[in-house]
XYZ file of C-alpha atoms in Angstrom:
590
model
C 0.034 0.234 0.225
C 1.334 3.381 -0.956
C 0.713 6.576 1.214
C -1.248 7.987 -1.058
C -3.941 4.827 -0.437
C -3.523 5.432 3.443
C -4.028 8.809 2.848
C -7.329 7.669 1.079
C -8.265 5.395 4.078
C -7.907 7.835 6.801
C -10.023 10.477 4.959
C -12.628 7.570 5.200
C -12.037 7.381 8.689
C -12.502 10.642 9.226
C -15.732 10.927 7.756
C -14.808 12.492 4.554
C -16.566 9.482 2.478
C -20.322 8.640 2.584
C -19.614 5.084 2.739
C -18.753 5.054 6.357
C -22.367 6.326 7.112
C -23.355 2.721 5.982
C -20.886 0.429 8.444
C -22.554 -2.244 10.574
C -21.067 -4.666 12.240
C -20.619 -6.948 9.542
C -19.282 -4.678 7.479
C -16.569 -3.659 9.940
C -15.669 -7.451 10.176
C -14.736 -7.098 6.683
C -13.056 -3.835 6.238
C -10.167 -4.620 8.455
C -9.467 -7.513 6.323
C -9.656 -5.298 3.146
C -7.445 -2.821 4.659
C -4.689 -5.367 5.345
C -5.083 -7.056 1.830
C -4.119 -4.550 0.271
C -1.229 -3.582 1.460
C 1.866 -4.802 -0.677
C 4.201 -7.533 0.637
C 7.012 -4.929 1.160
C 4.606 -2.958 3.207
C 3.566 -5.904 5.296
C 7.226 -6.556 6.442
C 7.404 -2.918 7.182
C 4.336 -3.276 9.589
C 6.394 -6.017 11.717
C 9.088 -3.905 12.230
C 9.695 -2.880 15.679
C 10.482 0.551 14.991
C 7.611 3.323 14.962
C 6.594 3.187 11.213
C 4.094 5.911 9.773
C 2.140 3.163 7.653
C 0.900 1.104 10.534
C 0.350 4.072 12.470
C -2.073 5.494 9.852
C -3.591 2.400 9.334
C -4.661 1.840 12.794
C -5.666 4.955 12.860
C -7.825 4.613 10.383
C -9.217 1.373 11.390
C -9.863 2.987 14.897
C -11.842 6.072 13.350
C -14.147 3.269 11.530
C -14.524 1.502 14.722
C -15.786 5.107 16.478
C -18.579 5.089 13.766
C -19.801 1.519 14.734
C -19.802 2.650 18.564
C -21.889 5.667 17.491
C -24.465 4.041 15.621
C -25.027 0.690 17.620
C -26.109 0.517 21.221
C -23.477 -1.636 22.592
C -24.422 -4.453 25.530
C -22.594 -2.779 28.384
C -23.486 -5.581 30.836
C -21.709 -8.424 28.236
C -18.856 -10.038 30.198
C -15.702 -9.690 29.003
C -14.975 -13.428 28.914
C -18.584 -14.197 26.816
C -17.860 -17.005 24.388
C -17.265 -15.517 20.514
C -19.482 -17.086 17.692
C -18.661 -15.353 14.724
C -17.212 -16.510 11.527
C -15.047 -13.665 10.688
C -13.403 -13.738 13.829
C -11.061 -16.694 12.457
C -9.546 -14.286 10.249
C -7.790 -12.272 12.919
C -4.830 -14.999 12.736
C -4.047 -13.584 9.290
C -3.501 -9.941 10.971
C -0.027 -8.637 11.451
C 0.046 -8.809 15.156
C 1.711 -5.656 15.537
C -1.029 -4.031 13.775
C -3.715 -5.343 16.235
C -1.826 -4.320 19.017
C -1.953 -0.585 17.506
C -5.764 -0.802 16.629
C -6.498 -2.270 20.093
C -4.486 0.205 22.082
C -5.890 3.188 20.524
C -9.690 1.457 21.264
C -8.889 0.967 25.071
C -6.969 4.862 25.656
C -10.145 5.853 23.620
C -12.768 4.195 26.014
C -10.853 4.984 28.936
C -10.652 8.788 28.287
C -14.465 8.568 27.636
C -15.581 7.249 30.489
C -13.028 9.657 32.790
C -14.504 12.513 31.261
C -17.714 11.820 31.158
C -17.962 12.293 35.042
C -18.084 8.556 35.443
C -16.703 6.547 38.350
C -13.614 6.116 37.826
C -13.692 2.699 39.348
C -15.941 1.401 36.947
C -15.202 -1.734 34.756
C -14.519 0.218 31.673
C -12.613 -2.444 29.882
C -15.777 -4.182 28.381
C -16.757 -0.837 26.890
C -13.253 -0.890 25.035
C -13.445 -4.688 24.000
C -17.045 -4.443 22.844
C -16.551 -2.095 19.925
C -17.778 -5.333 18.252
C -16.974 -8.910 19.436
C -14.406 -9.153 17.183
C -12.104 -7.457 19.289
C -13.417 -9.287 22.467
C -11.929 -12.243 20.358
C -8.725 -10.394 19.594
C -8.124 -9.295 23.070
C -8.626 -12.907 24.640
C -6.788 -14.702 21.777
C -3.667 -12.331 21.363
C -1.478 -12.389 24.292
C 0.324 -9.441 22.773
C -2.571 -7.124 22.831
C -2.321 -6.950 26.535
C 1.457 -5.532 26.363
C 0.161 -1.958 27.182
C 1.070 -1.139 30.678
C -0.477 2.644 32.054
C 0.970 3.145 35.321
C -2.132 5.448 35.749
C -4.643 3.058 34.872
C -6.907 0.740 37.378
C -4.942 -1.268 39.481
C -7.083 -4.306 38.416
C -6.149 -3.708 34.985
C -2.566 -3.835 35.199
C -2.894 -7.185 37.343
C -4.971 -8.664 34.672
C -2.995 -6.885 31.674
C 0.479 -8.035 33.314
C -1.444 -11.412 33.623
C -2.492 -11.922 30.131
C 0.760 -10.339 28.678
C 2.501 -13.069 29.840
C 6.448 -12.816 29.232
C 5.940 -10.700 26.359
C 8.141 -7.645 26.200
C 6.059 -4.531 27.192
C 5.189 -0.978 26.446
C 5.094 1.235 29.195
C 3.173 4.542 29.439
C 3.517 6.491 32.652
C 1.724 10.344 31.776
C 2.665 11.577 35.802
C 5.589 10.309 37.028
C 7.270 11.785 40.100
C 9.188 10.549 42.982
C 6.043 9.975 45.577
C 4.499 7.953 42.612
C 2.780 5.076 44.520
C 4.019 2.719 41.387
C 7.519 4.389 41.098
C 9.543 1.485 42.248
C 6.832 -1.027 39.764
C 7.839 1.456 36.875
C 11.833 0.619 37.752
C 10.737 -3.013 38.048
C 8.931 -3.241 34.676
C 11.665 -1.311 32.652
C 13.522 -4.450 32.001
C 10.897 -6.080 30.434
C 9.935 -2.984 28.367
C 10.419 -2.912 24.807
C 9.364 0.567 24.643
C 8.865 3.487 27.801
C 7.352 6.738 27.682
C 7.417 8.839 30.935
C 6.054 12.282 31.473
C 7.711 13.822 34.787
C 4.961 16.213 36.482
C 7.270 18.225 38.230
C 11.099 17.943 39.818
C 11.932 14.557 41.064
C 14.576 13.304 42.735
C 14.363 10.052 41.435
C 18.197 8.461 41.542
C 20.069 7.051 38.392
C 20.735 3.189 38.800
C 22.753 0.713 36.687
C 19.732 -0.852 34.767
C 20.257 -3.591 32.518
C 17.485 -2.798 29.977
C 18.287 -5.665 27.142
C 15.154 -5.252 24.904
C 14.342 -1.337 25.611
C 14.027 0.124 21.945
C 12.139 3.224 22.143
C 12.357 5.497 25.126
C 10.706 8.960 25.808
C 11.258 11.293 28.853
C 10.052 14.635 29.086
C 10.394 17.176 32.024
C 7.399 19.896 32.029
C 8.971 22.339 34.243
C 12.434 23.878 34.401
C 15.467 22.168 33.687
C 16.471 19.396 36.254
C 18.297 16.583 36.159
C 17.275 13.198 34.366
C 16.331 10.223 36.089
C 16.760 6.133 35.947
C 19.575 5.719 33.787
C 23.178 6.028 34.839
C 26.419 5.846 32.802
C 27.120 2.248 33.424
C 23.249 1.064 32.542
C 23.088 -1.221 29.446
C 21.044 -0.494 26.921
C 22.037 -2.629 23.692
C 18.963 -2.087 21.493
C 18.126 1.279 22.282
C 17.020 2.874 18.916
C 14.609 5.597 19.418
C 15.573 8.336 22.336
C 13.557 11.522 22.958
C 14.334 13.529 26.169
C 12.935 17.223 26.848
C 13.990 19.195 29.877
C 16.899 17.956 31.291
C 20.304 19.647 32.322
C 22.510 18.331 29.271
C 25.011 16.697 31.515
C 22.546 14.391 32.924
C 21.376 12.942 29.486
C 24.256 12.000 27.975
C 24.409 9.005 29.729
C 21.251 7.959 27.544
C 23.097 8.053 24.389
C 24.098 4.823 22.509
C 25.756 4.268 19.237
C 22.702 2.048 18.461
C 20.595 5.441 18.082
C 18.735 5.900 15.008
C 16.188 8.595 15.980
C 17.111 11.170 18.352
C 15.203 14.095 19.645
C 16.391 16.402 22.589
C 16.569 19.856 23.634
C 20.309 20.519 24.243
C 21.403 23.269 26.311
C 24.905 22.975 25.541
C 27.540 24.666 23.455
C 27.923 23.295 19.549
C 31.357 21.761 20.425
C 29.527 19.535 23.138
C 26.713 18.594 21.021
C 29.050 17.589 18.038
C 31.258 15.543 20.319
C 27.812 13.703 21.379
C 26.448 12.807 18.462
C 29.876 11.758 16.596
C 29.215 8.764 18.708
C 26.114 7.991 17.219
C 26.721 7.000 13.583
C 23.555 5.150 12.535
C 21.277 8.394 13.015
C 18.797 8.599 10.514
C 16.472 11.557 12.047
C 17.828 13.901 14.499
C 15.750 16.849 16.285
C 17.650 19.155 18.273
C 16.682 22.243 20.079
C 20.051 24.566 20.698
C 19.661 27.194 23.257
C 18.516 30.640 22.005
C 21.641 32.545 22.871
C 25.202 31.229 21.195
C 27.181 29.278 23.897
C 30.541 29.336 24.052
C 33.065 27.367 25.870
C 36.239 28.742 27.964
C 38.372 25.829 26.003
C 36.812 26.358 22.236
C 39.052 25.609 19.865
C 38.105 26.093 16.139
C 37.398 24.988 13.312
C 35.299 22.195 15.103
C 35.411 18.659 13.678
C 33.359 17.541 11.321
C 30.756 14.949 11.938
C 29.673 12.397 8.995
C 26.162 10.922 9.247
C 25.898 8.404 6.474
C 22.212 7.259 7.520
C 20.615 10.680 7.898
C 17.434 11.516 6.216
C 15.833 14.158 8.551
C 17.557 17.080 10.540
C 15.456 19.552 12.710
C 17.491 21.960 14.044
C 16.339 25.157 16.350
C 18.295 28.025 18.151
C 20.306 30.707 18.015
C 21.476 32.040 14.023
C 25.110 31.430 14.604
C 24.731 28.105 16.346
C 22.853 26.901 13.606
C 25.458 28.167 11.140
C 28.484 26.580 12.824
C 26.384 23.110 13.335
C 25.726 23.131 9.594
C 28.904 23.781 8.879
C 30.704 20.486 10.670
C 27.253 18.086 9.692
C 28.457 15.801 6.871
C 25.304 13.798 5.597
C 23.491 12.524 2.046
C 22.422 15.010 -0.034
C 18.871 13.223 -0.127
C 18.293 14.501 3.137
C 15.682 16.659 4.353
C 16.586 19.409 7.001
C 14.692 22.005 8.754
C 15.920 25.135 10.760
C 13.722 27.631 13.142
C 16.256 30.552 13.755
C 16.524 33.213 16.615
C 17.918 36.246 16.233
C 19.635 36.976 19.519
C 21.407 40.143 18.155
C 19.354 42.842 16.523
C 22.505 44.807 15.724
C 24.435 44.945 11.929
C 26.388 42.178 13.234
C 23.650 39.956 14.005
C 21.975 40.406 10.485
C 25.237 39.576 9.362
C 25.071 36.236 11.002
C 21.900 35.527 9.565
C 23.073 36.140 6.023
C 25.864 33.890 6.614
C 23.499 31.316 7.348
C 21.656 32.080 4.292
C 25.005 31.509 2.577
C 25.213 28.201 4.611
C 22.008 26.866 3.581
C 22.437 27.759 0.044
C 26.002 25.895 0.136
C 24.274 22.922 1.392
C 21.689 22.681 -1.621
C 24.429 23.088 -4.045
C 26.011 19.633 -2.521
C 28.695 21.489 -0.875
C 29.532 19.185 2.857
C 26.722 16.708 1.313
C 27.094 12.996 0.454
C 26.059 12.472 -3.331
C 25.258 14.410 -5.861
C 22.570 17.652 -5.010
C 19.441 17.057 -6.445
C 17.529 19.878 -8.297
C 15.357 22.060 -6.875
C 11.945 22.151 -8.146
C 9.214 23.919 -5.855
C 9.232 26.908 -3.500
C 6.592 26.637 -0.583
C 5.771 30.013 1.561
C 3.660 28.928 4.580
C 2.244 31.540 6.562
C 0.295 30.715 10.002
C -3.477 30.514 9.756
C -6.383 30.904 12.265
C -5.500 27.407 13.523
C -1.874 27.879 13.985
C -1.400 31.559 14.742
C 1.516 30.336 17.472
C 3.598 28.985 14.736
C 6.111 31.219 12.353
C 5.755 31.655 8.698
C 8.062 28.910 6.625
C 10.154 29.080 3.872
C 10.302 25.659 2.137
C 11.956 24.070 -0.949
C 11.127 20.601 -2.272
C 13.352 18.928 -4.945
C 11.704 17.272 -8.071
C 12.671 13.809 -6.663
C 10.868 14.581 -3.271
C 7.638 16.175 -5.536
C 7.793 12.873 -7.794
C 7.536 10.557 -4.758
C 5.073 12.642 -3.064
C 2.992 12.612 -6.344
C 3.225 8.996 -6.251
C 2.475 8.291 -3.073
C 5.733 6.566 -2.294
C 6.588 8.717 0.743
C 5.311 11.119 2.967
C 6.151 14.818 2.621
C 9.332 15.803 3.091
C 11.054 18.832 2.007
C 14.978 19.761 1.069
C 14.804 22.913 3.197
C 12.349 24.064 5.807
C 13.364 27.676 7.564
C 11.561 29.772 9.730
C 13.097 33.065 11.286
C 11.763 34.498 14.410
C 10.275 37.880 14.126
C 11.609 38.329 10.537
C 8.915 39.071 8.130
C 8.836 36.032 5.777
C 9.022 38.585 2.631
C 12.388 39.240 3.870
C 13.362 35.608 4.061
C 12.260 35.048 0.765
C 14.151 37.783 -1.065
C 17.205 36.621 1.207
C 17.031 33.378 0.348
C 16.493 33.958 -3.197
C 19.636 36.215 -3.219
C 21.888 33.767 -1.174
C 20.774 30.924 -3.747
C 22.336 32.885 -6.852
C 20.993 32.449 -10.348
C 21.773 28.910 -11.028
C 19.667 27.536 -8.011
C 16.872 30.286 -8.866
C 16.318 28.987 -12.420
C 15.899 25.750 -11.012
C 12.358 26.414 -9.000
C 9.505 25.516 -11.496
C 6.742 26.264 -9.060
C 5.336 28.536 -6.369
C 2.804 27.618 -3.889
C 1.155 30.026 -0.999
C -0.806 28.271 2.005
C -2.154 29.686 5.123
C -2.862 33.422 6.210
C -5.502 34.632 8.256
C -8.620 36.616 7.701
C -7.441 39.337 10.755
C -4.196 39.853 9.053
C -3.208 42.226 6.022
C -2.935 39.703 2.984
C 0.658 39.857 2.125
C 2.129 40.570 -1.335
C 4.987 38.724 -2.211
C 5.555 39.911 -5.578
C 8.771 42.168 -4.905
C 10.206 38.977 -3.237
C 9.319 36.606 -6.432
C 10.960 38.891 -8.981
C 14.234 36.805 -9.160
C 12.441 33.307 -9.866
C 12.595 33.494 -14.154
C 11.325 29.785 -14.542
C 8.292 29.565 -12.312
C 5.534 27.492 -14.666
C 3.273 26.680 -11.896
C 1.560 29.021 -9.229
C -0.597 27.651 -6.590
C -2.513 29.620 -3.947
C -4.360 27.958 -1.015
C -6.941 30.107 0.964
C -7.942 33.638 -0.582
C -5.861 35.590 2.179
C -2.921 35.037 0.324
C -4.275 35.859 -3.217
C -2.833 38.929 -5.167
C -3.905 39.971 -8.855
C 0.143 41.103 -8.985
C 1.070 37.566 -9.386
C -0.437 37.455 -13.043
C -0.304 41.117 -14.056
C 1.801 41.692 -16.930
C 3.082 44.962 -15.624
C 4.895 43.945 -12.523
C 7.604 44.036 -11.654
C 7.792 46.571 -14.633
C 5.627 47.482 -17.591
C 5.130 44.850 -20.320
C 7.368 42.495 -17.852
C 5.237 40.080 -15.785
C 6.286 38.611 -12.574
C 6.741 35.000 -13.973
C 6.761 35.269 -17.544
C 6.717 31.504 -18.276
C 3.540 30.818 -16.280
C 1.489 28.110 -17.684
C -0.834 26.941 -14.643
C -2.703 28.566 -12.170
C -4.178 26.682 -8.960
C -6.500 28.062 -6.663
C -7.359 26.196 -3.555
C -10.383 26.320 -1.281
C -11.085 30.159 -2.749
C -14.007 31.971 -1.991
C -14.817 33.782 -5.292
C -18.227 35.545 -4.085
C -19.685 37.408 -1.224
C -20.878 35.058 1.680
C -24.314 36.837 1.598
C -24.557 35.909 -2.286
C -23.565 32.392 -1.714
C -26.312 31.657 1.206
C -29.321 33.598 -0.356
C -28.806 32.509 -3.931
C -26.555 30.559 -6.161
C -24.610 33.015 -8.193
C -26.178 34.664 -11.391
C -22.500 35.645 -13.176
C -19.096 37.029 -12.009
C -19.552 39.526 -9.333
C -17.060 42.051 -8.748
C -14.130 40.262 -6.899
C -11.881 37.606 -7.407
C -13.376 36.135 -10.718
C -13.597 39.708 -12.392
C -10.049 40.405 -11.185
C -9.195 37.127 -12.639
C -10.357 37.466 -15.632
C -9.046 41.059 -16.180
C -5.170 39.879 -15.429
C -5.680 36.692 -17.393
C -6.852 38.495 -20.337
C -4.256 41.621 -20.293
C -1.468 38.844 -19.729
C -2.718 36.833 -22.926
C -2.715 40.387 -24.884
C 0.708 40.889 -23.843
C 2.109 37.408 -24.926
C 2.164 35.803 -21.416
C -0.743 33.662 -21.820
C -1.804 30.927 -19.068
C -3.024 27.990 -20.405
C -4.530 25.884 -17.408
C -6.787 27.208 -14.199
C -7.468 24.522 -11.459
C -10.318 25.502 -8.949
C -10.012 23.374 -6.273
C -12.401 22.881 -3.607
C -14.238 26.077 -3.870
C -17.971 26.002 -2.899
C -18.977 28.712 -4.800
C -17.388 28.163 -8.118
C -20.232 27.870 -10.916
C -20.553 26.926 -14.207
C -21.094 30.529 -15.456
C -17.694 31.584 -13.521
C -16.008 28.739 -15.719
C -17.532 30.178 -18.581
C -16.245 33.386 -17.910
C -12.855 32.251 -17.480
C -12.279 30.146 -20.404
C -12.464 33.569 -22.499
C -8.998 33.966 -20.803
C -7.409 30.428 -20.675
C -7.332 27.494 -22.738
C -8.658 25.194 -19.951
C -10.345 25.230 -16.565
C -10.391 22.089 -14.554
C -12.716 22.014 -11.322
C -11.505 19.658 -8.431
């Protein structure tokens, strides 16, 4: 199954497909084997991987949402005992499902049921487990016939459930969760006693703790996540003499740097950490992790230096890296990038913080732009650099006002892979600069890229925007992109007729002289009152008329747009399409 198919199934699960309304218990029995049968043999192997897998998670979430539909449409018998015998011909198919997939689905169901009961003012001591397993009889059979499904151990769940789960899990590896651990937690010692059996462990510290570090032997632990919600403190549990021979995924947040280094192992493939340390310390640490595939690091928002700081810093090679995410002060980011050598196909994203607003500080920002451009040209990279393809400008929308605008570049390989559905969406570069207008970032990066890289960009996409913000115009920032053939604008907020005008930036010189296709997504072409009271009778003053005007003028000037694509517009009618057909060869409504 490709990621494109998983995306389609998730749309079904989220209620965007009418067929889910007709699901019955019998159809649900048939739906899960349908999802599993449509997975290729290659991806079935991926489902069985012990590492986190987006395909497995997406498929499990799809099954979860379909199950929620069944729960909402069918009255469940809350009095049915968990041990009630099962007599259904579809249950025999359980044996053919990948066990890890069943675990994902079942644990989603259990967590959902528990949250539903605790948030609806039910008695916490109620026997809530049957409501999770009674989603349908299929899952009761799965729960009883598969010990693997009892391996989730949440230390905040009722004690009866923990005893039952530990008994039915037999001696299989456990997945331990503790949402609010502290040194007075009643099950602290239980948690430490279960860790040697854990394949994964997630622990959130509710406040400062004094949990000691012990010489733990954790022979099968692959995934470990510990987060401190308060100010930085000492990392608990693991000491320098602990044994973690199989640790691959590590996520640590909110701890002092010197107390997290005992967790670092050469077996790590995924590392996420907020590292309050200097660049040399960070480089020395990851130098001992040559297998890293995903590296996400939050460096300090000010530039830290060591007294014994010796330059130049050593170069660290990460031959298997596919994704690099860095956040921190501008100079620290530049120094880190200059010292890292990784494949040219890797995706890297940066969130830069300007701690110095003097001319010297902005010179450091220009140095960062130059470093990024050099990386895109292949400097310090393993393998031949890939050709750039699409520039995406993402502005915060109403739902993510706390985020920052992002400058995103995609390569031709990433674009084709994403369209084919063979990989999740990734970008060659994602850049966000705090407090700096996105137009300034676009213009500065264009200057750093140089003519050769700028000429590779074939598409520009504008996303986001908010009704309460003044719609930005990026025309001035786009003047140095001569070969753009496709312009895509999501939402009306970022739209400007200057993008298509034949007289911007100069008379008789359009912004994108080679533009052939314009895509408008989720646009509102008419006044909301016109849409609600009656269907539009013809092009109204506004987007449609303006669009027709600039397209006509552009064609008359010798720069015609061949295709207009209107995607998910609720008020774009047939007469609008006919009116715009006079300006372009083809109007496609999706």
